[in-house]
């Protein structure tokens, strides 16, 4: 088997699962893009099997500490283990992330399940080359009505892959109703955002809503209205929801009508709209923007964007008001994000109390040795009354 020798002190020797180009000491056996390769240390000892792509900065991604191939039996075992994990955690198959990449031993594979429908992303070359095997294993294990391919993520470009969508199994599912955490949504798996729904935030919708009773709530970057719908259901006196996407706002309005929950929706640029509100206008603001940083090079711009929305939000919150804010940018660490909020509070001349922290739902498991597997972080803060 072809492979690479990894440089001493590379992060993989500390539990990480990736090998970057600058961590490769040498290659042997002429490894090919997408091939399964052997990883060896500088003493010629095997440290695992990995998928290989010299076009990517992440040259190798380990998927096993033993000699292992990516055949049909492998995918059946890994997918079965992923399903067992979700069942053990009590996460219903009606709406769950079935596979979360390296955290389930399938680097670059993301699968969301909505009852009889599956949505698949293959974000690494090796897994994309083996979509057929993945499909066969999914059909055997879950007998889905459909498998939708949503490979329209820009992440694929780093692997030299084109963006595409389509059907891998069954007919294109029309928009359908799905109950998630007590709220009825209409999901469009073929044309909706991401893989149909932001499942990582489901528990946070509920946690944030637990503080909404009697408050005037602003749901900024509302998407389909998840935070606003749960807040109104929990007893918010009013909810105003904003998003720049017309289709997202249309979906949010339809969801609010289906659940008999009165919410005011508006299509607007959130940055501009926050500037137009009056001071002390809201009791509770929820910020859940899309990622501001798709690469480490864009980190400074991302932090600048977060600080701007935090500053504008704090200026329109009443004393005693609440701010729930989230970042899904994995290049922005939890500590950096909190520091960003601190700096905004100083500029806004507001003192804050930290009440609660948020993370991604358990069907998006985190590997402690792979920080990149934890991308979603959030905080609930209270604006202190003037002292």
Short mmCIF file of C-alpha atoms in Angstrom, two decimals:
data_model
loop_
_atom_site.label_atom_id
_atom_site.label_comp_id
_atom_site.label_asym_id
_atom_site.label_seq_id
_atom_site.Cartn_x
_atom_site.Cartn_y
_atom_site.Cartn_z
CA UNK A 1 0.00 0.00 0.00
CA UNK A 2 1.28 3.46 -0.89
CA UNK A 3 1.56 6.04 1.84
CA UNK A 4 3.33 8.93 3.48
CA UNK A 5 5.79 9.36 6.32
CA UNK A 6 4.68 12.07 8.73
CA UNK A 7 7.09 14.60 10.20
CA UNK A 8 7.93 14.36 13.91
CA UNK A 9 5.81 16.56 16.17
CA UNK A 10 2.97 16.68 13.64
CA UNK A 11 -0.45 17.17 15.23
CA UNK A 12 -1.56 13.64 14.35
CA UNK A 13 0.79 12.35 17.08
CA UNK A 14 -1.31 14.37 19.55
CA UNK A 15 -4.62 12.81 18.52
CA UNK A 16 -5.60 14.97 15.56
CA UNK A 17 -6.83 13.13 12.46
CA UNK A 18 -5.40 15.36 9.72
CA UNK A 19 -1.99 15.63 8.08
CA UNK A 20 -1.21 18.94 6.42
CA UNK A 21 1.07 19.28 3.41
CA UNK A 22 3.90 20.79 5.46
CA UNK A 23 3.76 17.84 7.88
CA UNK A 24 4.68 15.27 5.21
CA UNK A 25 8.28 14.08 5.36
CA UNK A 26 8.06 11.96 2.21
CA UNK A 27 5.66 9.86 0.13
CA UNK A 28 6.25 6.27 -0.93
CA UNK A 29 4.61 3.93 -3.43
CA UNK A 30 3.27 6.77 -5.61
CA UNK A 31 -0.05 7.46 -3.81
CA UNK A 32 -2.86 8.71 -6.06
CA UNK A 33 -5.57 11.32 -5.35
CA UNK A 34 -8.51 9.71 -3.56
CA UNK A 35 -6.54 6.58 -2.69
CA UNK A 36 -6.46 4.93 0.74
CA UNK A 37 -2.90 5.23 2.01
CA UNK A 38 -0.79 4.05 4.93
CA UNK A 39 0.38 6.61 7.46
CA UNK A 40 3.78 5.95 8.99
CA UNK A 41 5.89 7.71 11.56
CA UNK A 42 9.58 8.55 11.20
CA UNK A 43 10.50 5.10 12.59
CA UNK A 44 8.49 3.33 9.88
CA UNK A 45 5.69 2.36 12.28
CA UNK A 46 2.15 2.37 10.96
CA UNK A 47 -0.09 4.96 12.63
CA UNK A 48 -3.24 4.37 10.61
CA UNK A 49 -5.04 4.42 7.28
CA UNK A 50 -6.07 7.67 5.63
CA UNK A 51 -7.63 9.11 2.51
CA UNK A 52 -5.22 11.07 0.32
CA UNK A 53 -5.56 14.22 -1.75
CA UNK A 54 -2.39 16.16 -2.67
CA UNK A 55 -4.54 18.98 -4.13
CA UNK A 56 -5.79 19.89 -0.66
CA UNK A 57 -3.87 21.58 2.14
CA UNK A 58 -5.10 18.66 4.24
CA UNK A 59 -3.16 15.98 2.37
CA UNK A 60 -4.37 13.04 4.45
CA UNK A 61 -7.33 12.40 6.74
CA UNK A 62 -7.05 9.38 9.01
CA UNK A 63 -10.16 7.21 9.28
CA UNK A 64 -8.69 4.19 11.10
CA UNK A 65 -5.71 3.44 13.31
CA UNK A 66 -5.37 0.03 11.62
CA UNK A 67 -4.92 -1.21 8.07
CA UNK A 68 -8.34 -0.63 6.56
CA UNK A 69 -9.90 -0.25 3.12
CA UNK A 70 -13.01 1.69 2.07
CA UNK A 71 -15.19 -1.16 0.84
CA UNK A 72 -18.88 -1.93 1.18
CA UNK A 73 -18.49 -3.72 4.50
CA UNK A 74 -16.62 -0.73 5.92
CA UNK A 75 -19.45 1.66 5.06
CA UNK A 76 -22.07 -0.72 6.44
CA UNK A 77 -20.20 -0.89 9.77
CA UNK A 78 -19.53 2.83 10.12
CA UNK A 79 -23.05 3.87 9.11
CA UNK A 80 -24.53 1.30 11.45
CA UNK A 81 -22.43 2.58 14.34
CA UNK A 82 -23.48 6.15 13.57
CA UNK A 83 -27.16 5.20 13.67
CA UNK A 84 -26.70 3.28 16.94
CA UNK A 85 -25.06 6.34 18.51
CA UNK A 86 -28.04 8.57 17.63
CA UNK A 87 -30.51 6.00 18.88
CA UNK A 88 -28.62 5.67 22.16
CA UNK A 89 -28.77 9.46 22.54
CA UNK A 90 -32.52 9.44 21.90
CA UNK A 91 -32.38 11.64 18.80
CA UNK A 92 -35.38 10.78 16.59
CA UNK A 93 -34.91 9.63 13.01
CA UNK A 94 -37.58 12.12 11.91
CA UNK A 95 -34.94 14.87 12.01
CA UNK A 96 -31.31 14.11 12.88
CA UNK A 97 -27.76 14.31 11.62
CA UNK A 98 -26.94 10.70 10.91
CA UNK A 99 -23.25 11.20 10.06
CA UNK A 100 -20.94 14.05 11.09
CA UNK A 101 -17.71 13.57 9.13
CA UNK A 102 -14.59 12.68 11.17
CA UNK A 103 -16.67 12.46 14.36
CA UNK A 104 -18.24 9.31 12.90
CA UNK A 105 -15.08 8.01 11.23
CA UNK A 106 -16.18 9.10 7.74
CA UNK A 107 -14.06 12.16 6.81
CA UNK A 108 -16.00 14.58 4.64
CA UNK A 109 -19.30 12.68 4.77
CA UNK A 110 -22.36 14.50 6.12
CA UNK A 111 -25.77 12.82 6.14
CA UNK A 112 -28.97 14.31 7.49
CA UNK A 113 -32.05 12.14 7.93
CA UNK A 114 -35.64 13.32 7.78
CA UNK A 115 -37.64 10.13 8.28
CA UNK A 116 -37.60 8.25 4.96
CA UNK A 117 -35.45 10.90 3.24
CA UNK A 118 -31.65 11.22 3.42
CA UNK A 119 -29.50 14.18 2.35
CA UNK A 120 -25.86 13.40 1.53
CA UNK A 121 -22.79 15.60 1.21
CA UNK A 122 -19.37 14.21 0.23
CA UNK A 123 -16.84 16.97 0.85
CA UNK A 124 -13.61 15.00 0.33
CA UNK A 125 -12.33 13.51 -2.92
CA UNK A 126 -12.05 9.92 -1.67
CA UNK A 127 -15.59 9.85 -0.29
CA UNK A 128 -16.96 11.54 -3.39
CA UNK A 129 -15.36 8.81 -5.51
CA UNK A 130 -17.15 6.23 -3.36
CA UNK A 131 -20.65 7.74 -3.43
CA UNK A 132 -21.90 4.56 -5.07
CA UNK A 133 -20.75 2.42 -2.14
CA UNK A 134 -22.21 4.91 0.32
CA UNK A 135 -25.55 4.85 -1.49
CA UNK A 136 -25.66 1.05 -1.53
CA UNK A 137 -24.93 0.87 2.20
CA UNK A 138 -27.55 3.51 3.02
CA UNK A 139 -30.20 1.72 0.97
CA UNK A 140 -29.40 -1.61 2.64
CA UNK A 141 -29.43 -0.22 6.18
CA UNK A 142 -32.26 2.33 6.07
CA UNK A 143 -34.41 1.56 2.98
CA UNK A 144 -34.92 5.28 2.28
CA UNK A 145 -37.48 6.61 -0.16
CA UNK A 146 -34.91 9.08 -1.45
CA UNK A 147 -31.26 10.09 -1.14
CA UNK A 148 -30.70 13.72 -2.14
CA UNK A 149 -27.18 14.84 -3.07
CA UNK A 150 -26.49 18.39 -1.83
CA UNK A 151 -22.89 18.83 -2.89
CA UNK A 152 -23.23 22.57 -3.51
CA UNK A 153 -20.88 23.58 -0.68
CA UNK A 154 -17.87 25.77 -1.47
CA UNK A 155 -15.82 23.49 0.82
CA UNK A 156 -15.58 21.02 -2.07
CA UNK A 157 -13.47 23.45 -4.06
CA UNK A 158 -10.55 22.97 -1.63
CA UNK A 159 -10.59 19.29 -2.63
CA UNK A 160 -10.69 20.07 -6.36
CA UNK A 161 -14.34 19.04 -6.62
CA UNK A 162 -17.11 20.76 -8.52
CA UNK A 163 -20.35 21.78 -6.88
CA UNK A 164 -23.43 19.79 -7.86
CA UNK A 165 -26.83 18.59 -6.69
CA UNK A 166 -29.15 15.79 -7.74
CA UNK A 167 -30.73 12.50 -6.77
CA UNK A 168 -28.74 9.40 -5.84
CA UNK A 169 -31.76 7.24 -5.05
CA UNK A 170 -35.51 7.53 -5.57
CA UNK A 171 -37.50 10.49 -6.83
CA UNK A 172 -36.95 14.13 -5.85
CA UNK A 173 -39.05 14.62 -2.71
CA UNK A 174 -41.51 17.52 -2.91
CA UNK A 175 -41.61 19.96 0.04
CA UNK A 176 -43.08 18.12 3.01
CA UNK A 177 -44.17 18.80 6.58
CA UNK A 178 -41.93 17.76 9.46
CA UNK A 179 -42.38 18.31 13.19
CA UNK A 180 -39.14 19.31 14.92
CA UNK A 181 -39.15 20.01 18.68
CA UNK A 182 -42.88 20.66 18.65
CA UNK A 183 -42.89 23.07 15.70
CA UNK A 184 -44.24 22.19 12.26
CA UNK A 185 -41.93 23.10 9.37
CA UNK A 186 -42.16 22.71 5.62
CA UNK A 187 -38.85 21.34 4.39
CA UNK A 188 -37.47 21.49 0.86
CA UNK A 189 -34.52 19.11 0.72
CA UNK A 190 -33.74 19.67 -2.95
CA UNK A 191 -33.76 23.48 -3.05
CA UNK A 192 -33.75 24.68 0.56
CA UNK A 193 -30.71 26.07 2.36
CA UNK A 194 -27.96 23.73 3.51
CA UNK A 195 -29.37 20.17 3.80
CA UNK A 196 -32.93 21.29 4.48
CA UNK A 197 -32.74 22.43 8.10
CA UNK A 198 -30.16 23.61 10.63
CA UNK A 199 -30.39 20.59 12.90
CA UNK A 200 -27.40 21.69 14.98
CA UNK A 201 -29.50 24.49 16.50
CA UNK A 202 -32.64 22.52 17.45
CA UNK A 203 -31.86 22.29 21.18
CA UNK A 204 -30.64 25.90 21.24
CA UNK A 205 -33.99 27.03 19.81
CA UNK A 206 -35.62 25.54 22.90
CA UNK A 207 -33.01 26.77 25.38
CA UNK A 208 -33.14 30.32 24.07
CA UNK A 209 -36.95 30.28 24.04
CA UNK A 210 -36.93 29.40 27.73
CA UNK A 211 -36.04 33.04 28.45
CA UNK A 212 -38.52 34.66 26.03
CA UNK A 213 -41.76 34.84 28.01
CA UNK A 214 -43.16 38.36 28.14
CA UNK A 215 -40.26 39.83 26.14
CA UNK A 216 -40.13 41.74 22.87
CA UNK A 217 -37.87 39.54 20.75
CA UNK A 218 -35.77 40.31 17.68
CA UNK A 219 -34.73 37.21 15.71
CA UNK A 220 -31.94 38.41 13.41
CA UNK A 221 -30.70 36.18 10.56
CA UNK A 222 -33.90 34.24 11.22
CA UNK A 223 -33.71 31.76 8.30
CA UNK A 224 -36.89 29.66 8.55
CA UNK A 225 -37.78 31.20 11.90
CA UNK A 226 -36.58 28.49 14.28
CA UNK A 227 -35.62 30.78 17.17
CA UNK A 228 -38.55 33.15 16.67
CA UNK A 229 -41.14 30.39 16.42
CA UNK A 230 -39.99 28.74 19.63
CA UNK A 231 -39.80 32.12 21.39
CA UNK A 232 -43.36 33.00 20.42
CA UNK A 233 -44.60 29.57 21.43
CA UNK A 234 -42.86 30.06 24.81
CA UNK A 235 -44.79 33.28 25.44
CA UNK A 236 -42.83 36.16 23.92
CA UNK A 237 -45.01 39.27 23.80
CA UNK A 238 -43.86 39.94 20.22
CA UNK A 239 -41.32 38.59 17.73
CA UNK A 240 -39.77 40.54 14.86
CA UNK A 241 -37.72 38.37 12.46
CA UNK A 242 -35.27 39.55 9.78
CA UNK A 243 -33.30 37.79 7.05
CA UNK A 244 -31.79 38.95 3.77
CA UNK A 245 -33.07 35.84 1.95
CA UNK A 246 -36.53 36.24 0.43
CA UNK A 247 -37.00 32.48 0.23
CA UNK A 248 -36.06 32.03 3.89
CA UNK A 249 -38.47 34.74 5.00
CA UNK A 250 -41.22 33.23 2.84
CA UNK A 251 -40.59 29.87 4.51
CA UNK A 252 -40.64 31.54 7.93
CA UNK A 253 -43.99 33.19 7.23
CA UNK A 254 -45.45 29.88 6.07
CA UNK A 255 -44.13 28.15 9.18
CA UNK A 256 -45.59 30.81 11.48
CA UNK A 257 -49.00 30.45 9.83
CA UNK A 258 -48.87 26.66 10.02
CA UNK A 259 -48.17 26.87 13.76
CA UNK A 260 -50.69 29.70 14.41
CA UNK A 261 -47.87 31.86 15.82
CA UNK A 262 -47.93 35.57 15.05
CA UNK A 263 -44.49 36.83 13.97
CA UNK A 264 -43.56 39.91 11.94
CA UNK A 265 -41.09 38.96 9.19
CA UNK A 266 -39.05 41.32 7.05
CA UNK A 267 -36.57 40.87 4.21
CA UNK A 268 -33.65 43.18 4.97
CA UNK A 269 -29.90 43.41 5.37
CA UNK A 270 -29.49 42.71 9.08
CA UNK A 271 -26.47 45.00 9.52
CA UNK A 272 -28.36 47.95 8.04
CA UNK A 273 -31.64 47.16 9.78
CA UNK A 274 -30.04 46.96 13.24
CA UNK A 275 -28.85 50.52 12.80
CA UNK A 276 -32.39 51.75 12.16
CA UNK A 277 -34.00 50.55 15.40
CA UNK A 278 -34.39 52.89 18.35
CA UNK A 279 -32.41 52.54 21.57
CA UNK A 280 -33.91 50.25 24.22
CA UNK A 281 -36.38 48.86 21.69
CA UNK A 282 -36.06 45.14 22.46
CA UNK A 283 -35.97 42.96 25.56
CA UNK A 284 -34.28 40.06 23.79
CA UNK A 285 -32.15 39.84 20.64
CA UNK A 286 -31.07 36.59 19.01
CA UNK A 287 -28.20 36.72 16.49
CA UNK A 288 -27.59 33.60 14.39
CA UNK A 289 -25.67 34.75 11.30
CA UNK A 290 -24.20 32.53 8.58
CA UNK A 291 -20.50 31.87 8.77
CA UNK A 292 -18.41 35.00 8.37
CA UNK A 293 -15.16 33.05 7.93
CA UNK A 294 -14.74 30.18 5.48
CA UNK A 295 -10.95 30.35 5.76
CA UNK A 296 -8.37 31.40 8.31
CA UNK A 297 -7.38 34.26 5.99
CA UNK A 298 -10.83 35.79 6.48
CA UNK A 299 -10.68 35.61 10.29
CA UNK A 300 -10.03 39.32 10.85
CA UNK A 301 -12.94 40.30 8.62
CA UNK A 302 -15.15 37.79 10.40
CA UNK A 303 -14.33 39.17 13.84
CA UNK A 304 -14.96 42.68 12.54
CA UNK A 305 -18.40 41.57 11.32
CA UNK A 306 -19.28 39.91 14.62
CA UNK A 307 -18.21 42.97 16.59
CA UNK A 308 -20.35 45.22 14.42
CA UNK A 309 -23.54 43.21 14.90
CA UNK A 310 -22.85 42.84 18.64
CA UNK A 311 -22.31 46.57 18.99
CA UNK A 312 -25.50 47.43 17.12
CA UNK A 313 -27.54 44.84 19.02
CA UNK A 314 -26.34 46.03 22.43
CA UNK A 315 -27.33 49.60 21.61
CA UNK A 316 -30.98 48.65 21.01
CA UNK A 317 -31.34 46.31 24.00
CA UNK A 318 -33.04 47.56 27.15
CA UNK A 319 -31.22 47.38 30.49
CA UNK A 320 -31.97 43.91 31.80
CA UNK A 321 -32.37 42.72 28.21
CA UNK A 322 -30.90 39.49 26.84
CA UNK A 323 -28.57 38.78 23.95
CA UNK A 324 -28.26 35.25 22.56
CA UNK A 325 -25.51 35.21 19.96
CA UNK A 326 -24.03 32.39 17.88
CA UNK A 327 -21.09 31.71 15.59
CA UNK A 328 -20.87 28.75 13.20
CA UNK A 329 -17.42 29.79 11.92
CA UNK A 330 -15.03 27.04 13.01
CA UNK A 331 -12.08 29.40 12.48
CA UNK A 332 -13.51 31.61 15.26
CA UNK A 333 -12.76 29.91 18.58
CA UNK A 334 -15.08 30.04 21.56
CA UNK A 335 -12.60 32.24 23.44
CA UNK A 336 -12.18 34.58 20.45
CA UNK A 337 -15.93 34.88 20.13
CA UNK A 338 -16.39 35.74 23.79
CA UNK A 339 -13.56 38.28 23.59
CA UNK A 340 -15.33 39.83 20.61
CA UNK A 341 -18.48 40.26 22.70
CA UNK A 342 -16.45 41.81 25.53
CA UNK A 343 -14.95 44.38 23.19
CA UNK A 344 -18.36 45.26 21.74
CA UNK A 345 -19.82 45.70 25.23
CA UNK A 346 -17.02 48.12 26.16
CA UNK A 347 -17.62 50.19 23.01
CA UNK A 348 -21.38 50.15 23.64
CA UNK A 349 -20.82 51.16 27.27
CA UNK A 350 -22.89 48.21 28.47
CA UNK A 351 -22.00 45.77 31.26
CA UNK A 352 -22.91 42.15 30.60
CA UNK A 353 -23.54 39.05 32.68
CA UNK A 354 -22.90 35.65 31.10
CA UNK A 355 -25.92 33.43 31.81
CA UNK A 356 -25.50 30.39 29.57
CA UNK A 357 -23.33 28.82 26.88
CA UNK A 358 -24.49 26.93 23.80
CA UNK A 359 -23.05 24.31 21.47
CA UNK A 360 -24.13 22.00 18.68
CA UNK A 361 -26.64 19.21 19.25
CA UNK A 362 -25.34 15.79 20.26
CA UNK A 363 -25.92 14.34 16.80
CA UNK A 364 -23.03 16.62 15.74
CA UNK A 365 -20.49 14.98 18.11
CA UNK A 366 -17.23 16.71 18.96
CA UNK A 367 -13.83 15.01 19.05
CA UNK A 368 -11.72 16.74 21.73
CA UNK A 369 -8.55 16.12 19.71
CA UNK A 370 -10.11 17.55 16.53
CA UNK A 371 -11.16 21.13 17.36
CA UNK A 372 -12.57 21.56 13.86
CA UNK A 373 -15.38 19.13 14.74
CA UNK A 374 -16.75 21.79 17.12
CA UNK A 375 -17.82 24.74 15.03
CA UNK A 376 -21.00 26.05 16.68
CA UNK A 377 -20.69 28.15 19.81
CA UNK A 378 -22.99 30.62 21.48
CA UNK A 379 -23.62 32.67 24.60
CA UNK A 380 -26.62 34.08 26.43
CA UNK A 381 -25.84 37.40 28.10
CA UNK A 382 -27.82 39.89 30.15
CA UNK A 383 -27.38 43.66 29.90
CA UNK A 384 -26.86 44.84 33.47
CA UNK A 385 -29.00 47.76 34.65
CA UNK A 386 -27.06 50.99 35.11
CA UNK A 387 -25.17 50.98 38.43
#
